[in-house]
Each structure stands twice: as structure tokens, then as C-alpha cells.
Tab-separated table of C-alpha atoms in Angstrom:
chain	number	residue	atom	x	y	z
A	547	MET	CA	18.692	-30.993	11.311
A	548	PRO	CA	18.164	-31.859	14.973
A	549	LEU	CA	21.266	-32.581	16.992
A	550	ASN	CA	22.930	-35.906	16.350
A	551	GLU	CA	20.456	-36.779	13.723
A	552	GLU	CA	22.095	-39.174	10.930
A	553	PRO	CA	21.996	-37.828	7.283
A	554	GLY	CA	19.469	-38.674	5.124
A	555	GLY	CA	16.264	-37.014	5.811
A	556	PRO	CA	13.132	-37.691	8.357
A	557	GLU	CA	13.290	-41.287	8.121
A	558	SER	CA	17.101	-41.568	9.124
A	559	ALA	CA	17.825	-43.315	12.459
A	560	PRO	CA	16.959	-41.031	15.327
A	561	TYR	CA	19.775	-40.799	18.019
A	562	VAL	CA	17.669	-41.325	20.987
A	563	THR	CA	15.122	-44.279	21.508
A	564	ILE	CA	12.896	-43.761	24.685
A	565	VAL	CA	11.138	-46.867	25.711
A	566	LEU	CA	7.885	-46.492	27.771
A	567	PRO	CA	6.222	-49.514	29.418
A	568	CYS	CA	2.454	-49.073	29.631
A	569	PHE	CA	0.284	-50.947	31.635
A	570	ASN	CA	-3.081	-49.920	32.861
A	571	GLU	CA	-2.103	-46.341	32.673
A	572	GLN	CA	-5.353	-44.789	30.915
A	573	ASP	CA	-5.757	-41.715	33.409
A	574	HIS	CA	-1.981	-40.344	32.755
A	575	VAL	CA	-0.523	-42.116	29.749
A	576	VAL	CA	-1.195	-39.079	27.402
A	577	LYS	CA	0.033	-36.599	29.761
A	578	GLU	CA	3.476	-38.627	30.025
A	579	VAL	CA	3.744	-38.758	26.370
A	580	GLU	CA	3.288	-35.115	25.996
A	581	ARG	CA	5.803	-34.421	28.666
A	582	VAL	CA	8.420	-36.679	27.278
A	583	CYS	CA	7.995	-35.327	23.726
A	584	ALA	CA	7.858	-31.614	24.721
A	585	ALA	CA	11.208	-32.221	26.499
A	586	MET	CA	12.871	-33.801	23.610
A	587	ASP	CA	11.725	-31.300	21.338
A	588	ALA	CA	13.547	-28.789	23.260
A	589	SER	CA	16.422	-30.561	23.548
A	590	HIS	CA	17.173	-30.674	19.837
A	591	HIS	CA	18.079	-34.530	19.859
A	592	SER	CA	16.438	-36.339	17.415
A	593	TYR	CA	14.211	-39.228	18.875
A	594	GLU	CA	11.483	-41.645	18.899
A	595	LEU	CA	9.180	-42.475	21.732
A	596	LEU	CA	8.302	-46.120	21.626
A	597	ALA	CA	5.247	-46.664	23.846
A	598	VAL	CA	4.510	-50.559	24.562
A	599	ASP	CA	1.197	-51.201	25.946
A	600	ASP	CA	1.790	-54.579	27.734
A	601	ALA	CA	-1.498	-56.039	27.479
A	602	SER	CA	-3.604	-53.516	29.252
A	603	THR	CA	-7.156	-54.198	30.297
A	604	ASP	CA	-8.439	-50.727	30.200
A	605	ASP	CA	-8.238	-47.868	27.650
A	606	THR	CA	-4.470	-47.267	27.727
A	607	LEU	CA	-3.800	-48.643	23.957
A	608	ALA	CA	-6.635	-47.018	22.632
A	609	LEU	CA	-5.677	-43.514	23.895
A	610	LEU	CA	-1.969	-44.588	22.775
A	611	ARG	CA	-3.448	-45.491	19.301
A	612	GLU	CA	-5.529	-41.781	19.205
A	613	ALA	CA	-2.401	-39.946	20.393
A	614	GLU	CA	0.021	-41.668	17.777
A	615	PRO	CA	-0.987	-39.171	14.795
A	616	LEU	CA	-0.509	-35.934	16.868
A	617	PHE	CA	3.033	-36.925	17.880
A	618	PRO	CA	5.060	-37.388	14.984
A	619	ARG	CA	8.028	-39.093	17.118
A	620	LEU	CA	5.602	-41.561	18.741
A	621	ARG	CA	5.518	-45.092	17.925
A	622	VAL	CA	3.086	-47.664	19.598
A	623	LEU	CA	3.795	-51.280	20.099
A	624	ALA	CA	1.059	-53.794	21.699
A	625	PHE	CA	1.505	-56.931	23.197
A	626	GLY	CA	-0.794	-59.699	22.793
A	627	HIS	CA	-0.225	-60.689	26.296
A	628	ASN	CA	1.299	-59.439	29.475
A	629	GLY	CA	5.139	-60.060	29.438
A	630	GLY	CA	6.252	-57.764	32.430
A	631	ALA	CA	8.142	-54.508	32.615
A	632	GLY	CA	11.433	-56.467	31.954
A	633	THR	CA	9.957	-58.113	28.482
A	634	VAL	CA	8.963	-54.680	27.525
A	635	ARG	CA	12.253	-52.885	28.055
A	636	ARG	CA	14.171	-55.936	26.542
A	637	ILE	CA	12.078	-56.063	23.343
A	638	GLY	CA	11.905	-52.534	23.342
A	639	THR	CA	15.693	-52.025	23.473
A	640	ARG	CA	16.135	-54.624	20.780
A	641	ARG	CA	13.687	-52.784	18.316
A	642	ALA	CA	15.239	-49.193	19.260
A	643	ARG	CA	16.597	-47.386	16.456
A	644	GLY	CA	18.506	-44.812	18.447
A	645	ARG	CA	21.979	-45.399	19.613
A	646	ILE	CA	21.199	-44.164	23.096
A	647	VAL	CA	18.103	-45.865	24.686
A	648	VAL	CA	16.043	-44.424	27.784
A	649	TRP	CA	14.133	-46.274	30.080
A	650	THR	CA	11.536	-44.676	32.407
A	651	ASP	CA	7.803	-45.210	33.361
A	652	ALA	CA	4.666	-43.761	32.612
A	653	ASP	CA	3.311	-43.358	35.971
A	654	MET	CA	4.358	-39.770	36.551
A	655	THR	CA	6.798	-40.707	39.294
A	656	TYR	CA	10.272	-39.999	37.259
A	657	PRO	CA	11.150	-36.412	35.974
A	658	ASN	CA	10.933	-37.000	32.429
A	659	GLU	CA	11.657	-33.693	31.532
A	660	ARG	CA	15.264	-34.210	32.392
A	661	ILE	CA	15.685	-36.892	30.198
A	662	PRO	CA	17.721	-34.671	27.623
A	663	GLU	CA	20.092	-34.144	30.595
A	664	LEU	CA	20.787	-37.753	30.813
A	665	VAL	CA	21.321	-38.211	26.857
A	666	ASP	CA	23.579	-35.073	26.831
A	667	LEU	CA	25.798	-36.451	29.575
A	668	LEU	CA	26.607	-39.490	27.226
A	669	ALA	CA	26.956	-37.384	24.329
A	670	ALA	CA	29.485	-35.471	26.127
A	671	ASN	CA	31.455	-38.151	27.787
A	672	PRO	CA	32.460	-41.056	25.675
A	673	ASP	CA	33.619	-42.973	28.545
A	674	ILE	CA	30.375	-42.967	30.244
A	675	ASP	CA	28.219	-45.776	29.243
A	676	GLN	CA	25.090	-45.332	31.487
A	677	VAL	CA	23.400	-42.551	33.455
A	678	VAL	CA	21.184	-43.239	36.167
A	679	GLY	CA	18.651	-40.949	37.796
A	680	ALA	CA	19.451	-41.807	41.660
A	681	ARG	CA	16.103	-41.055	43.604
A	682	THR	CA	16.608	-38.866	46.544
A	683	GLN	CA	13.801	-40.029	48.615
A	684	GLU	CA	11.400	-43.197	48.377
A	685	SER	CA	7.862	-43.028	47.680
A	686	GLY	CA	4.987	-45.427	47.344
A	687	THR	CA	3.280	-48.535	49.350
A	688	HIS	CA	5.160	-50.371	51.860
A	689	ARG	CA	7.484	-47.575	52.458
A	690	LEU	CA	8.576	-48.845	55.974
A	691	LEU	CA	9.540	-52.151	54.834
A	692	ARG	CA	10.707	-51.265	51.136
A	693	VAL	CA	13.532	-48.708	52.670
A	694	PRO	CA	15.452	-51.071	54.672
A	695	MET	CA	15.183	-54.048	52.278
A	696	LYS	CA	16.108	-51.915	49.331
A	697	TRP	CA	19.270	-50.268	51.686
A	698	LEU	CA	20.361	-54.134	52.296
A	699	ILE	CA	19.963	-55.406	49.134
A	700	ARG	CA	21.900	-52.319	47.866
A	701	LYS	CA	24.922	-52.703	50.228
A	702	LEU	CA	24.860	-56.391	49.196
A	703	ALA	CA	25.183	-55.237	45.606
A	704	GLU	CA	27.888	-52.898	46.391
A	705	ARG	CA	29.899	-55.402	48.176
A	706	LEU	CA	29.698	-57.597	45.674
A	707	THR	CA	30.711	-55.399	42.861
A	708	ASN	CA	33.064	-53.152	44.820
A	709	THR	CA	31.305	-50.037	43.684
A	710	ARG	CA	28.855	-47.310	45.296
A	711	ILE	CA	25.610	-47.740	44.181
A	712	PRO	CA	23.139	-44.729	45.200
A	713	ASP	CA	20.219	-46.321	43.437
A	714	LEU	CA	20.148	-49.908	42.346
A	715	ASN	CA	16.912	-50.041	40.962
A	716	SER	CA	15.913	-46.800	39.419
A	717	GLY	CA	13.515	-46.860	36.540
A	718	LEU	CA	14.916	-43.859	34.989
A	719	ARG	CA	18.079	-44.469	32.985
A	720	ALA	CA	19.891	-43.745	29.812
A	721	PHE	CA	22.550	-46.030	27.721
A	722	ARG	CA	24.307	-46.993	24.997
A	723	ARG	CA	22.526	-49.532	22.859
A	724	GLU	CA	25.530	-51.094	21.649
A	725	VAL	CA	26.909	-51.945	24.884
A	726	SER	CA	23.576	-53.141	26.356
A	727	LEU	CA	22.829	-55.668	23.693
A	728	PRO	CA	24.936	-58.931	25.183
A	729	TYR	CA	23.293	-58.373	28.623
A	730	LEU	CA	19.421	-58.167	27.268
A	731	ARG	CA	18.955	-61.927	27.319
A	732	LEU	CA	19.754	-61.772	31.102
A	733	LEU	CA	16.680	-59.441	31.872
A	734	PRO	CA	14.055	-60.951	33.852
A	735	PRO	CA	10.552	-60.043	32.963
A	736	GLY	CA	9.629	-58.245	36.111
A	737	PHE	CA	10.801	-55.122	38.074
A	738	SER	CA	14.319	-56.432	38.687
A	739	CYS	CA	15.109	-55.932	35.119
A	740	VAL	CA	16.574	-52.529	36.285
A	741	THR	CA	18.569	-53.774	38.813
A	742	THR	CA	19.946	-56.329	36.050
A	743	ILE	CA	21.047	-53.821	33.574
A	744	THR	CA	23.074	-52.023	36.276
A	745	LEU	CA	24.845	-55.074	37.642
A	746	ALA	CA	25.746	-56.074	34.230
A	747	PHE	CA	27.212	-52.975	33.377
A	748	LEU	CA	29.150	-52.424	36.427
A	749	SER	CA	30.271	-56.130	36.646
A	750	ASN	CA	31.915	-55.558	33.050
A	751	GLN	CA	33.869	-52.348	33.831
A	752	HIS	CA	31.258	-50.230	32.101
A	753	LEU	CA	31.321	-46.916	33.629
A	754	VAL	CA	27.897	-45.685	35.313
A	755	HIS	CA	27.152	-42.202	36.544
A	756	TYR	CA	24.361	-41.082	38.494
A	757	ILE	CA	22.418	-37.736	38.846
A	758	PRO	CA	20.226	-36.909	41.693
A	759	ILE	CA	16.322	-36.816	40.649
A	760	ASP	CA	13.298	-36.203	42.664
A	761	TYR	CA	10.709	-39.202	42.858
A	762	ALA	CA	6.984	-38.369	42.887
A	763	LYS	CA	4.215	-40.318	44.111
A	764	ARG	CA	2.751	-42.368	41.423
A	765	SER	CA	-0.562	-41.858	39.605
A	766	GLY	CA	-2.670	-44.827	39.494
A	767	THR	CA	-2.242	-48.115	41.096
A	768	SER	CA	1.297	-49.628	42.206
A	769	LYS	CA	2.097	-53.276	40.332
A	770	PHE	CA	4.675	-53.875	42.918
A	771	HIS	CA	4.146	-56.712	45.425
A	772	PHE	CA	6.495	-56.451	48.444
A	773	VAL	CA	7.018	-60.271	49.273
A	774	ARG	CA	7.062	-61.449	45.848
A	775	ASP	CA	9.341	-58.703	44.367
A	776	ALA	CA	11.697	-58.110	47.111
A	777	TYR	CA	12.496	-62.082	46.747
A	778	ARG	CA	12.976	-61.753	43.199
A	779	TYR	CA	14.756	-58.540	43.543
A	780	LEU	CA	17.604	-60.089	46.214
A	781	LEU	CA	17.622	-63.307	43.896
A	782	GLN	CA	18.558	-61.480	41.069
A	783	VAL	CA	21.332	-59.596	42.671
A	784	LEU	CA	22.993	-62.774	43.821
A	785	ARG	CA	22.195	-64.492	40.284
A	786	MET	CA	23.911	-61.501	38.367
A	787	VAL	CA	26.922	-61.442	40.508
A	788	MET	CA	27.100	-65.214	40.242
A	789	TYR	CA	26.834	-64.925	36.468
A	790	PHE	CA	29.863	-62.695	36.392
A	791	ASN	CA	31.858	-63.174	39.543
A	792	PRO	CA	30.908	-66.429	41.102
A	793	LEU	CA	34.138	-66.279	43.420
A	794	LYS	CA	32.506	-63.374	45.293
A	795	VAL	CA	29.456	-65.221	46.399
A	796	LEU	CA	30.975	-68.713	47.013
A	797	MET	CA	34.235	-68.270	48.074
A	798	PRO	CA	33.649	-66.268	51.306
A	799	LEU	CA	31.175	-69.070	52.320
A	800	ALA	CA	33.676	-71.609	51.433
A	801	LEU	CA	36.304	-70.060	53.531
A	802	TRP	CA	33.722	-69.603	56.577
A	803	LEU	CA	32.952	-73.201	56.707
A	804	LEU	CA	36.812	-74.300	56.055
A	805	GLY	CA	37.726	-71.850	58.964
A	806	ILE	CA	35.310	-73.049	61.388
A	807	GLY	CA	35.936	-76.779	60.425
A	808	ALA	CA	39.391	-76.367	61.076
A	809	ALA	CA	38.779	-74.615	64.693
A	810	LYS	CA	36.436	-77.236	65.379
A	811	PHE	CA	39.056	-79.963	64.374
A	812	VAL	CA	41.637	-78.168	66.656
A	813	PHE	CA	39.083	-78.086	69.497
A	814	ASP	CA	38.139	-81.784	68.855
A	815	GLN	CA	41.893	-82.783	69.064
A	816	VAL	CA	42.465	-81.077	72.165
A	817	ARG	CA	39.114	-82.522	73.806
A	818	ALA	CA	39.507	-86.210	72.361
A	819	PRO	CA	42.824	-86.822	70.481
A	820	LEU	CA	42.451	-89.132	67.326
A	821	TYR	CA	38.886	-88.479	67.282
A	822	ILE	CA	37.027	-86.567	64.392
A	823	PRO	CA	33.372	-85.900	65.072
A	824	ASN	CA	31.265	-86.208	62.059
A	825	ASN	CA	29.769	-82.627	62.333
A	826	THR	CA	33.692	-81.606	61.871
A	827	ILE	CA	33.917	-83.919	58.926
A	828	MET	CA	30.766	-82.247	57.554
A	829	LEU	CA	32.026	-78.527	57.724
A	830	LEU	CA	35.496	-79.306	56.060
A	831	THR	CA	33.753	-81.444	53.641
A	832	SER	CA	31.327	-78.857	52.733
A	833	GLY	CA	33.925	-76.116	52.596
A	834	LEU	CA	35.690	-78.120	50.103
A	835	ILE	CA	33.015	-78.647	48.234
A	836	VAL	CA	31.586	-75.135	47.652
A	837	ALA	CA	35.129	-73.865	47.244
A	838	THR	CA	35.477	-76.383	44.237
A	839	MET	CA	32.056	-75.281	42.896
A	840	ALA	CA	33.343	-71.498	43.131
A	841	LEU	CA	36.687	-72.175	41.136
A	842	LEU	CA	34.676	-74.317	38.532
A	843	ALA	CA	32.072	-71.425	37.941
A	844	ASP	CA	34.684	-69.021	37.849
A	845	LEU	CA	36.649	-71.193	35.045
A	846	ILE	CA	33.245	-71.376	33.283
A	847	VAL	CA	32.815	-67.758	33.492
A	848	ARG	CA	36.230	-66.951	32.103
A	849	SER	CA	36.154	-69.275	29.358
A	850	ARG	CA	32.720	-68.096	28.222
A	851	GLY	CA	33.148	-65.691	25.140
A	852	GLY	CA	31.081	-62.674	24.067
A	853	ASP	CA	29.961	-61.438	27.640
């Protein structure tokens, strides 16, 4: 019997489910399936590989269907319309039968032969809820723009979560399915879903462990659009921290407005006693409004059950 397989024969639930989003990956998707299956077969962990075709316009689905009989652990799921990587990972995680879920990509960028290493860390350390492959270098298009933008957003996320985050949006990670279930409804349809699951775990005191990995140049055409996806990436970081800890976002802004307004008030009184300009009143009022919003949002978060 493979390691960690539940008793009851070959139809028993596997220990690991690998969710593999596939969109127009015809030139390399079978190679990726072979690589993942070879690594997992050598690990002796029971597993299933859930390859989800996200309405590809090439022969990706046909190739997956042809490969399905050749790989006993491969399950192919086809979407009727394109839902995005986040939708694939959310539905794949819900349909996963394994206690450990692995997210990765099918574009040959991530060292998927190291997936068993991530699973081993979770199996050996019950206190760890997620293991992330932290990339040691950046590859791909728009590198000169992506590197500083990702660094700034990652530093913002670190400050808002009070946690060091070596890689905020790595696509290679393994986590405990049961822990992730309350947060799946928060996943956006696009690439920032990996950022969301990281911040959800960190914001709720689930231990996330990072291991350094290499990151190769992708095969095929990148689906990343710099301006659109960078904007969504930044917005998702703020949204997630607002969802779990709104005081981190709103209260510093409120204190800045109140502080500037108070300093302006003192200056105004020295210059013209008993006269308060409209801009001073606006600064103080805005600060009070934002502070009230922060406290109300924090009250809602604390009274919300199940998160």
C-alpha cells in the first residue's frame, strides 16, 4: 500500500491531490503530466492528478484525454468556458479527494519534480499548514517592470501581515485542504488567487513555510498582462488585509489625517486666533470618518463567524 493511503483498496481516497490548470498548453502538457506522475510515483505517496482544461482553444483537452488511460492517477476535468486560474484552483480544491492539495502550473516553469518534498514537509510537521516554493529569481516578460512592482507589493503585504514573505505569488504550493476550505470563496478568478490563499493563511495565524526553488522560463505564451494583472494584484492584497484586519489599512490613514489636521489647527490658531479654515475642518472630519469606518469594519470582522 502506498504511503498515507487510506485502507480500502485502490478506490480509496488518495493522500495528495495535485490541481493542474491547463489553458492552451498543447506543446508541453503531456510532458508536465509525465513529470508530475513520475515524481509522485517515486515518492510512494498515494495521489491523484486533477488536470483541468480551462476551455483551451488548441488541442490541450484532446491530448489530456489521450493521456488519461496511460496514467492511472490522472483525472481530466473540462470547463465549458474560460474561468481563469483562480476558478480552476478553487473548483479543483473543492473536488479534491486528498487531504493535501498541491497547486502548480503546466507551463514547465516550476520544478514539479519537487512536489513530494513539499508534501513530505506537511506530513512530517503537523504545525505547518502550507508550504510554498519561493522562487530565487524572476523570469518571464516585462521583467524590468515586474520585479520592482512585485517587490513593492510584497513589502506592503509583509507590513500589513507582520510576516516575512519571500514569495507572495508563487504558483507552486501544498496545503492542508481542510484548512483552506473556509477561504476558497475568497479566491478571485485570476492569477492573484495564489496571493489570496497566502494572505488568508497568514492573516489567520496558519503557519506558512517557504522553501527556495528554481524558476524556469515558461513554455508557450504567457497569459500575464502587466498593467491589468499588477493592478488586480495590488488591489487583492489590500482587499484581503481589509477583509481580515481592516485596522491595518484604515487606522494609519485616519491617524495621519487627524495628525495633519491637528497640526494645521494649531498653526491656524497661532496665525489667526479663533479662525478655523475649511481645509482644516475637512482634514479633521475626514480623519474622524475614516477612524470610525476602521472601528466599524474591525467590529464586523470580529463578529463574523467561521473565518
